[in-house]
Structure formats: C-alpha cells, structure tokens
Amino acid sequence: MRTLCASTLIGEFFVIAFAGLVAMKDPDLATTTVWTVCGIGMLLSVLLCGTLSRRGGAELGWAFQIALIASGFAVPLMFFMGALFAALWWASVHYGRKIDEAKARFAAQAEAQPQA
C-alpha cells in the first residue's frame, strides 16, 4: 500500500505546483499567499509519504485529499484534479492493501514449504 499511496502523493506534489502557477494569474490573489499555501501543500504531500507505514497514515491522506478538492475554490480546475486524485488515493489504498495481503500470504506459503 505504501508504494502506491506514496506515488499518488508525489503526483499531487506536482499538481499543487502547477496549480500555483495557474493561481498566480488571478489578480485577486497575492503571489506570496499563493506560494505560501502551495508550498505548505507540497511539503505536506512529501511528509505524508513518511506517515503511510504508521497507524492513521491513510486517514491523514484522506484529509489531504479533501483539502486538495477544497482548493478548487481558489483554482476551479482543482475540483476536477482533486476528485481525480481522491479516486487515485482510494485505488492506491484499496489495491495496495490487497497486494500487501497477497505478499504476506505468499511469504507464509514459502515458509511452510520444506526446504530442499
């Protein structure tokens, strides 16, 4: 699960950076505000990669997905991109857990077989 979720978070890092470039064109938003918010989002996406192996890491990732969707109020395209990445996050968690279970099952089978 960790690898798939981390890949999604790193993808979000780049999407947040590009959203910052789009947000800079809005005359109502100050450049320093845009890059402060985007910088915090980018930093969180990288830091969340480190929490995935701990309890609550996936839940923090879900909170991050909600924040990414909510960023659509500043950059409307982020409603779509946030929803897209939330779907990727779901797939990463869901299929990542299935892969982890299969790996554990195969490892248990390998240990149970007598060594030649």
XYZ file of N, CA, C and O in Angstrom:
464
model
N 0.821 -1.185 0.000
C 0.000 0.000 0.000
C 0.867 1.252 0.000
O 0.551 2.231 -0.649
N 1.952 1.175 0.745
C 2.787 2.359 0.919
C 3.317 2.886 -0.408
O 3.333 4.090 -0.648
N 3.748 2.007 -1.286
C 4.330 2.428 -2.561
C 3.298 3.107 -3.442
O 3.567 4.177 -4.016
N 2.123 2.522 -3.548
C 1.080 3.113 -4.388
C 0.624 4.460 -3.836
O 0.453 5.427 -4.591
N 0.427 4.532 -2.529
C -0.019 5.792 -1.922
C 1.053 6.874 -2.031
O 0.745 8.037 -2.297
N 2.298 6.503 -1.836
C 3.383 7.482 -1.960
C 3.481 8.003 -3.387
O 3.724 9.197 -3.606
N 3.254 7.146 -4.357
C 3.275 7.588 -5.754
C 2.162 8.601 -6.022
O 2.374 9.595 -6.729
N 1.005 8.363 -5.451
C -0.104 9.303 -5.601
C 0.236 10.641 -4.956
O -0.011 11.701 -5.538
N 0.815 10.595 -3.772
C 1.172 11.840 -3.081
C 2.244 12.636 -3.829
O 2.193 13.862 -3.885
N 3.199 11.954 -4.416
C 4.230 12.650 -5.185
C 3.619 13.260 -6.449
O 3.983 14.366 -6.858
N 2.668 12.570 -7.052
C 1.945 13.148 -8.189
C 1.207 14.409 -7.781
O 1.170 15.404 -8.522
N 0.630 14.397 -6.590
C -0.060 15.579 -6.078
C 0.904 16.728 -5.833
O 0.527 17.890 -5.983
N 2.127 16.416 -5.449
C 3.150 17.447 -5.271
C 3.263 18.294 -6.542
O 3.252 19.525 -6.496
N 3.349 17.623 -7.683
C 3.500 18.337 -8.947
C 2.222 19.054 -9.351
O 2.266 20.172 -9.883
N 1.076 18.453 -9.075
C -0.196 19.100 -9.410
C -0.366 20.381 -8.594
O -0.832 21.397 -9.112
N 0.013 20.348 -7.330
C -0.073 21.548 -6.491
C 0.850 22.631 -7.031
O 0.484 23.814 -7.066
N 2.042 22.260 -7.463
C 2.973 23.244 -8.030
C 2.382 23.885 -9.283
O 2.440 25.117 -9.456
N 1.791 23.085 -10.157
C 1.193 23.634 -11.366
C -0.048 24.461 -11.050
O -0.320 25.460 -11.713
N -0.801 24.061 -10.017
C -1.956 24.861 -9.605
C -1.505 26.221 -9.089
O -2.194 27.230 -9.289
N -0.346 26.262 -8.448
C 0.201 27.546 -8.003
C 0.508 28.466 -9.175
O 0.264 29.672 -9.118
N 1.033 27.889 -10.243
C 1.300 28.701 -11.434
C 0.010 29.252 -12.031
O -0.039 30.404 -12.477
N -1.038 28.448 -12.021
C -2.331 28.908 -12.531
C -2.909 29.979 -11.615
O -3.438 30.991 -12.072
N -2.811 29.776 -10.305
C -3.361 30.722 -9.341
C -2.660 32.069 -9.388
O -3.264 33.093 -9.046
N -1.416 32.092 -9.818
C -0.690 33.366 -9.897
C -1.325 34.315 -10.909
O -1.168 35.526 -10.810
N -2.063 33.786 -11.874
C -2.702 34.639 -12.877
C -3.933 35.363 -12.337
O -4.418 36.281 -12.962
N -4.437 34.927 -11.173
C -5.604 35.568 -10.576
C -5.170 36.868 -9.909
O -4.375 36.857 -8.969
N -5.696 38.004 -10.364
C -5.260 39.282 -9.789
C -5.713 39.484 -8.344
O -5.167 40.331 -7.633
N -6.689 38.711 -7.885
C -7.175 38.854 -6.517
C -6.300 38.132 -5.496
O -6.453 38.346 -4.301
N -5.389 37.280 -5.969
C -4.537 36.513 -5.064
C -3.115 37.063 -5.089
O -2.535 37.264 -6.154
N -2.569 37.281 -3.904
C -1.188 37.763 -3.802
C -0.232 36.610 -4.085
O -0.472 35.459 -3.703
N 0.849 36.925 -4.759
C 1.833 35.900 -5.122
C 2.403 35.210 -3.887
O 2.555 33.990 -3.870
N 2.689 35.978 -2.848
C 3.247 35.367 -1.641
C 2.236 34.425 -0.978
O 2.617 33.373 -0.469
N 0.969 34.795 -1.016
C -0.067 33.932 -0.439
C -0.178 32.637 -1.226
O -0.257 31.549 -0.644
N -0.184 32.764 -2.552
C -0.297 31.581 -3.414
C 0.848 30.621 -3.136
O 0.638 29.423 -2.917
N 2.077 31.119 -3.105
C 3.215 30.224 -2.948
C 3.403 29.743 -1.517
O 3.958 28.672 -1.290
N 2.891 30.508 -0.548
C 2.916 30.009 0.829
C 1.976 28.823 0.968
O 2.348 27.770 1.505
N 0.752 28.979 0.455
C -0.227 27.891 0.536
C 0.232 26.689 -0.290
O 0.167 25.546 0.166
N 0.707 26.939 -1.496
C 1.174 25.832 -2.348
C 2.396 25.157 -1.744
O 2.515 23.926 -1.790
N 3.289 25.939 -1.187
C 4.478 25.365 -0.558
C 4.120 24.477 0.617
O 4.692 23.394 0.788
N 3.163 24.923 1.420
C 2.717 24.096 2.544
C 2.077 22.814 2.028
O 2.347 21.717 2.540
N 1.254 22.922 1.003
C 0.622 21.728 0.418
C 1.648 20.768 -0.161
O 1.549 19.550 0.014
N 2.637 21.317 -0.853
C 3.682 20.472 -1.434
C 4.493 19.788 -0.332
O 4.810 18.597 -0.436
N 4.820 20.530 0.713
C 5.563 19.956 1.834
C 4.748 18.859 2.516
O 5.285 17.785 2.830
N 3.458 19.105 2.723
C 2.607 18.089 3.348
C 2.521 16.826 2.504
O 2.514 15.715 3.045
N 2.471 16.993 1.182
C 2.372 15.801 0.329
C 3.618 14.931 0.467
O 3.526 13.706 0.473
N 4.768 15.555 0.622
C 6.003 14.785 0.794
C 6.078 14.187 2.206
O 6.441 13.025 2.378
N 5.706 14.977 3.212
C 5.757 14.474 4.591
C 4.767 13.339 4.819
O 5.039 12.423 5.606
N 3.626 13.386 4.148
C 2.646 12.315 4.296
C 3.176 10.979 3.785
O 2.744 9.923 4.248
N 4.102 11.023 2.846
C 4.711 9.775 2.360
C 5.374 9.020 3.512
O 5.368 7.791 3.530
N 5.932 9.739 4.448
C 6.602 9.114 5.580
C 5.656 8.575 6.635
O 6.047 7.766 7.470
N 4.403 9.013 6.630
C 3.454 8.557 7.644
C 2.638 7.352 7.195
O 1.859 6.812 7.976
N 2.819 6.918 5.970
C 1.965 5.853 5.427
C 2.142 4.514 6.118
O 1.224 3.711 6.149
N 3.313 4.266 6.668
C 3.538 2.982 7.331
C 3.083 3.008 8.791
O 3.111 1.983 9.458
N 2.642 4.156 9.258
C 2.182 4.281 10.641
C 0.662 4.238 10.707
O -0.026 4.480 9.721
N 0.166 3.983 11.894
C -1.283 3.975 12.110
C -1.828 5.385 11.852
O -1.270 6.373 12.315
N -2.882 5.467 11.091
C -3.504 6.753 10.796
C -2.948 7.442 9.566
O -3.423 8.507 9.192
N -1.956 6.857 8.928
C -1.362 7.475 7.751
C -2.335 7.597 6.591
O -2.410 8.629 5.932
N -3.105 6.550 6.362
C -4.087 6.583 5.271
C -5.183 7.600 5.565
O -5.655 8.292 4.658
N -5.568 7.726 6.833
C -6.597 8.692 7.208
C -6.103 10.126 7.004
O -6.859 10.997 6.562
N -4.847 10.380 7.333
C -4.272 11.698 7.053
C -4.258 11.972 5.557
O -4.473 13.101 5.117
N -4.010 10.932 4.779
C -4.050 11.062 3.333
C -5.440 11.443 2.846
O -5.591 12.253 1.931
N -6.476 10.863 3.465
C -7.850 11.229 3.096
C -8.127 12.690 3.422
O -8.776 13.397 2.640
N -7.650 13.155 4.563
C -7.825 14.574 4.919
C -7.128 15.469 3.892
O -7.650 16.520 3.507
N -5.974 15.026 3.436
C -5.239 15.785 2.417
C -6.024 15.814 1.104
O -6.046 16.834 0.413
N -6.692 14.704 0.774
C -7.487 14.667 -0.456
C -8.644 15.649 -0.382
O -8.961 16.341 -1.357
N -9.270 15.743 0.784
C -10.369 16.695 0.961
C -9.860 18.119 0.816
O -10.503 18.958 0.166
N -8.696 18.403 1.377
C -8.112 19.740 1.248
C -7.769 20.045 -0.212
O -7.945 21.180 -0.667
N -7.310 19.051 -0.931
C -6.977 19.250 -2.346
C -8.231 19.569 -3.147
O -8.214 20.453 -4.009
N -9.324 18.875 -2.868
C -10.581 19.182 -3.547
C -11.058 20.579 -3.169
O -11.507 21.347 -4.030
N -10.940 20.936 -1.896
C -11.373 22.259 -1.435
C -10.553 23.386 -2.057
O -11.025 24.519 -2.150
N -9.345 23.079 -2.516
C -8.531 24.116 -3.158
C -9.158 24.571 -4.474
O -8.740 25.572 -5.043
N -10.188 23.865 -4.913
C -10.912 24.275 -6.103
C -11.618 25.611 -5.944
O -11.972 26.256 -6.935
N -11.807 26.066 -4.711
C -12.407 27.382 -4.507
C -11.462 28.490 -4.936
O -11.901 29.585 -5.282
N -10.164 28.232 -4.928
C -9.180 29.206 -5.398
C -8.865 28.997 -6.872
O -8.752 29.963 -7.637
N -8.703 27.748 -7.270
C -8.422 27.390 -8.664
C -9.481 26.365 -9.076
O -9.371 25.197 -8.705
N -10.512 26.779 -9.799
C -11.639 25.883 -10.086
C -11.252 24.541 -10.716
O -11.916 23.534 -10.467
N -10.202 24.489 -11.489
C -9.775 23.230 -12.087
C -9.396 22.198 -11.023
O -9.455 20.994 -11.263
N -9.051 22.668 -9.829
C -8.647 21.752 -8.766
C -9.815 20.936 -8.224
O -9.598 19.909 -7.584
N -11.064 21.364 -8.473
C -12.186 20.496 -8.115
C -12.064 19.183 -8.876
O -12.201 18.107 -8.311
N -11.800 19.284 -10.171
C -11.644 18.099 -11.007
C -10.380 17.324 -10.637
O -10.415 16.107 -10.441
N -9.258 18.031 -10.543
C -7.991 17.356 -10.237
C -8.016 16.737 -8.835
O -7.494 15.642 -8.622
N -8.616 17.435 -7.884
C -8.725 16.893 -6.531
C -9.572 15.631 -6.499
O -9.228 14.659 -5.828
N -10.686 15.646 -7.248
C -11.538 14.451 -7.309
C -10.803 13.306 -8.000
O -10.906 12.142 -7.580
N -10.052 13.629 -9.035
C -9.271 12.611 -9.744
C -8.242 11.974 -8.809
O -8.107 10.749 -8.746
N -7.533 12.803 -8.060
C -6.528 12.263 -7.148
C -7.161 11.568 -5.947
O -6.567 10.644 -5.393
N -8.355 11.980 -5.540
C -9.054 11.253 -4.474
C -9.410 9.849 -4.954
O -9.299 8.875 -4.196
N -9.807 9.730 -6.218
C -10.092 8.405 -6.784
C -8.805 7.578 -6.856
O -8.811 6.375 -6.549
N -7.703 8.211 -7.247
C -6.414 7.507 -7.264
C -6.008 7.092 -5.855
O -5.437 6.009 -5.656
N -6.283 7.940 -4.884
C -5.955 7.623 -3.496
C -6.754 6.403 -3.037
O -6.218 5.491 -2.412
N -8.051 6.388 -3.364
C -8.878 5.240 -2.998
C -8.309 3.966 -3.621
O -8.192 2.946 -2.952
N -7.987 4.029 -4.910
C -7.448 2.855 -5.598
C -6.120 2.431 -4.977
O -5.860 1.229 -4.807
N -5.283 3.386 -4.622
C -3.989 3.065 -4.012
C -4.169 2.364 -2.674
O -3.476 1.377 -2.376
N -5.088 2.860 -1.856
C -5.334 2.244 -0.550
C -5.973 0.870 -0.731
O -5.526 -0.123 -0.142
N -6.999 0.807 -1.560
C -7.748 -0.442 -1.737
C -6.880 -1.549 -2.323
O -6.759 -2.637 -1.751
N -6.273 -1.277 -3.467
C -5.477 -2.311 -4.128
C -4.133 -2.520 -3.435
O -3.582 -3.614 -3.464
N -3.603 -1.477 -2.811
C -2.367 -1.637 -2.064
C -2.525 -2.606 -0.903
O -1.650 -3.428 -0.632
N -3.668 -2.532 -0.212
C -3.927 -3.472 0.883
C -4.074 -4.897 0.354
O -3.601 -5.849 0.981
N -4.717 -5.037 -0.798
C -4.855 -6.378 -1.391
C -3.482 -6.940 -1.766
O -3.216 -8.116 -1.570
N -2.624 -6.098 -2.313
C -1.275 -6.540 -2.675
C -0.492 -6.930 -1.429
O 0.205 -7.952 -1.415
N -0.602 -6.128 -0.361
C 0.092 -6.446 0.891
C -0.387 -7.778 1.462
O 0.419 -8.580 1.951
N -1.694 -8.035 1.392
C -2.228 -9.303 1.885
C -1.709 -10.475 1.050
O -1.358 -11.525 1.594
N -1.654 -10.292 -0.263
C -1.154 -11.356 -1.143
C 0.319 -11.626 -0.879
O 0.747 -12.791 -0.831
N 1.110 -10.578 -0.680
C 2.527 -10.768 -0.368
C 2.705 -11.539 0.930
O 3.562 -12.422 1.034
N 1.901 -11.195 1.935
C 2.002 -11.898 3.219
C 1.601 -13.359 3.069
O 2.229 -14.253 3.654
N 0.582 -13.611 2.271
C 0.132 -14.992 2.040
C 1.209 -15.794 1.317
O 1.498 -16.932 1.675
N 1.822 -15.197 0.301
C 2.888 -15.899 -0.440
C 4.112 -16.149 0.447
O 4.742 -17.196 0.358
N 4.427 -15.198 1.318
C 5.560 -15.377 2.215
C 5.288 -16.502 3.209
O 6.178 -17.305 3.522
N 4.030 -16.590 3.700
C 3.679 -17.657 4.622
C 3.725 -19.020 3.927
O 4.173 -20.000 4.522
N 3.314 -19.055 2.670
C 3.374 -20.304 1.917
C 4.823 -20.732 1.673
O 5.155 -21.896 1.742
N 5.673 -19.757 1.401
C 7.084 -20.074 1.149
C 7.751 -20.617 2.417
O 8.589 -21.513 2.339
N 7.387 -20.069 3.590
C 7.948 -20.574 4.828
C 7.433 -21.958 5.182
O 8.139 -22.753 5.798
N 6.198 -22.250 4.782
C 5.591 -23.535 5.118
C 6.147 -24.671 4.270
O 6.120 -25.838 4.696
N 6.668 -24.366 3.097
C 7.223 -25.417 2.229
C 8.561 -25.868 2.776
O 9.399 -25.064 3.167
N 8.780 -27.188 2.785
C 10.078 -27.678 3.288
C 11.199 -27.296 2.333
O 11.036 -27.267 1.117
N 12.324 -26.963 2.900
C 13.496 -26.569 2.102
C 14.163 -27.829 1.565
O 14.319 -28.828 2.244
N 14.585 -27.791 0.319
C 15.214 -28.962 -0.310
C 16.688 -29.017 -0.055
O 17.390 -28.154 0.223
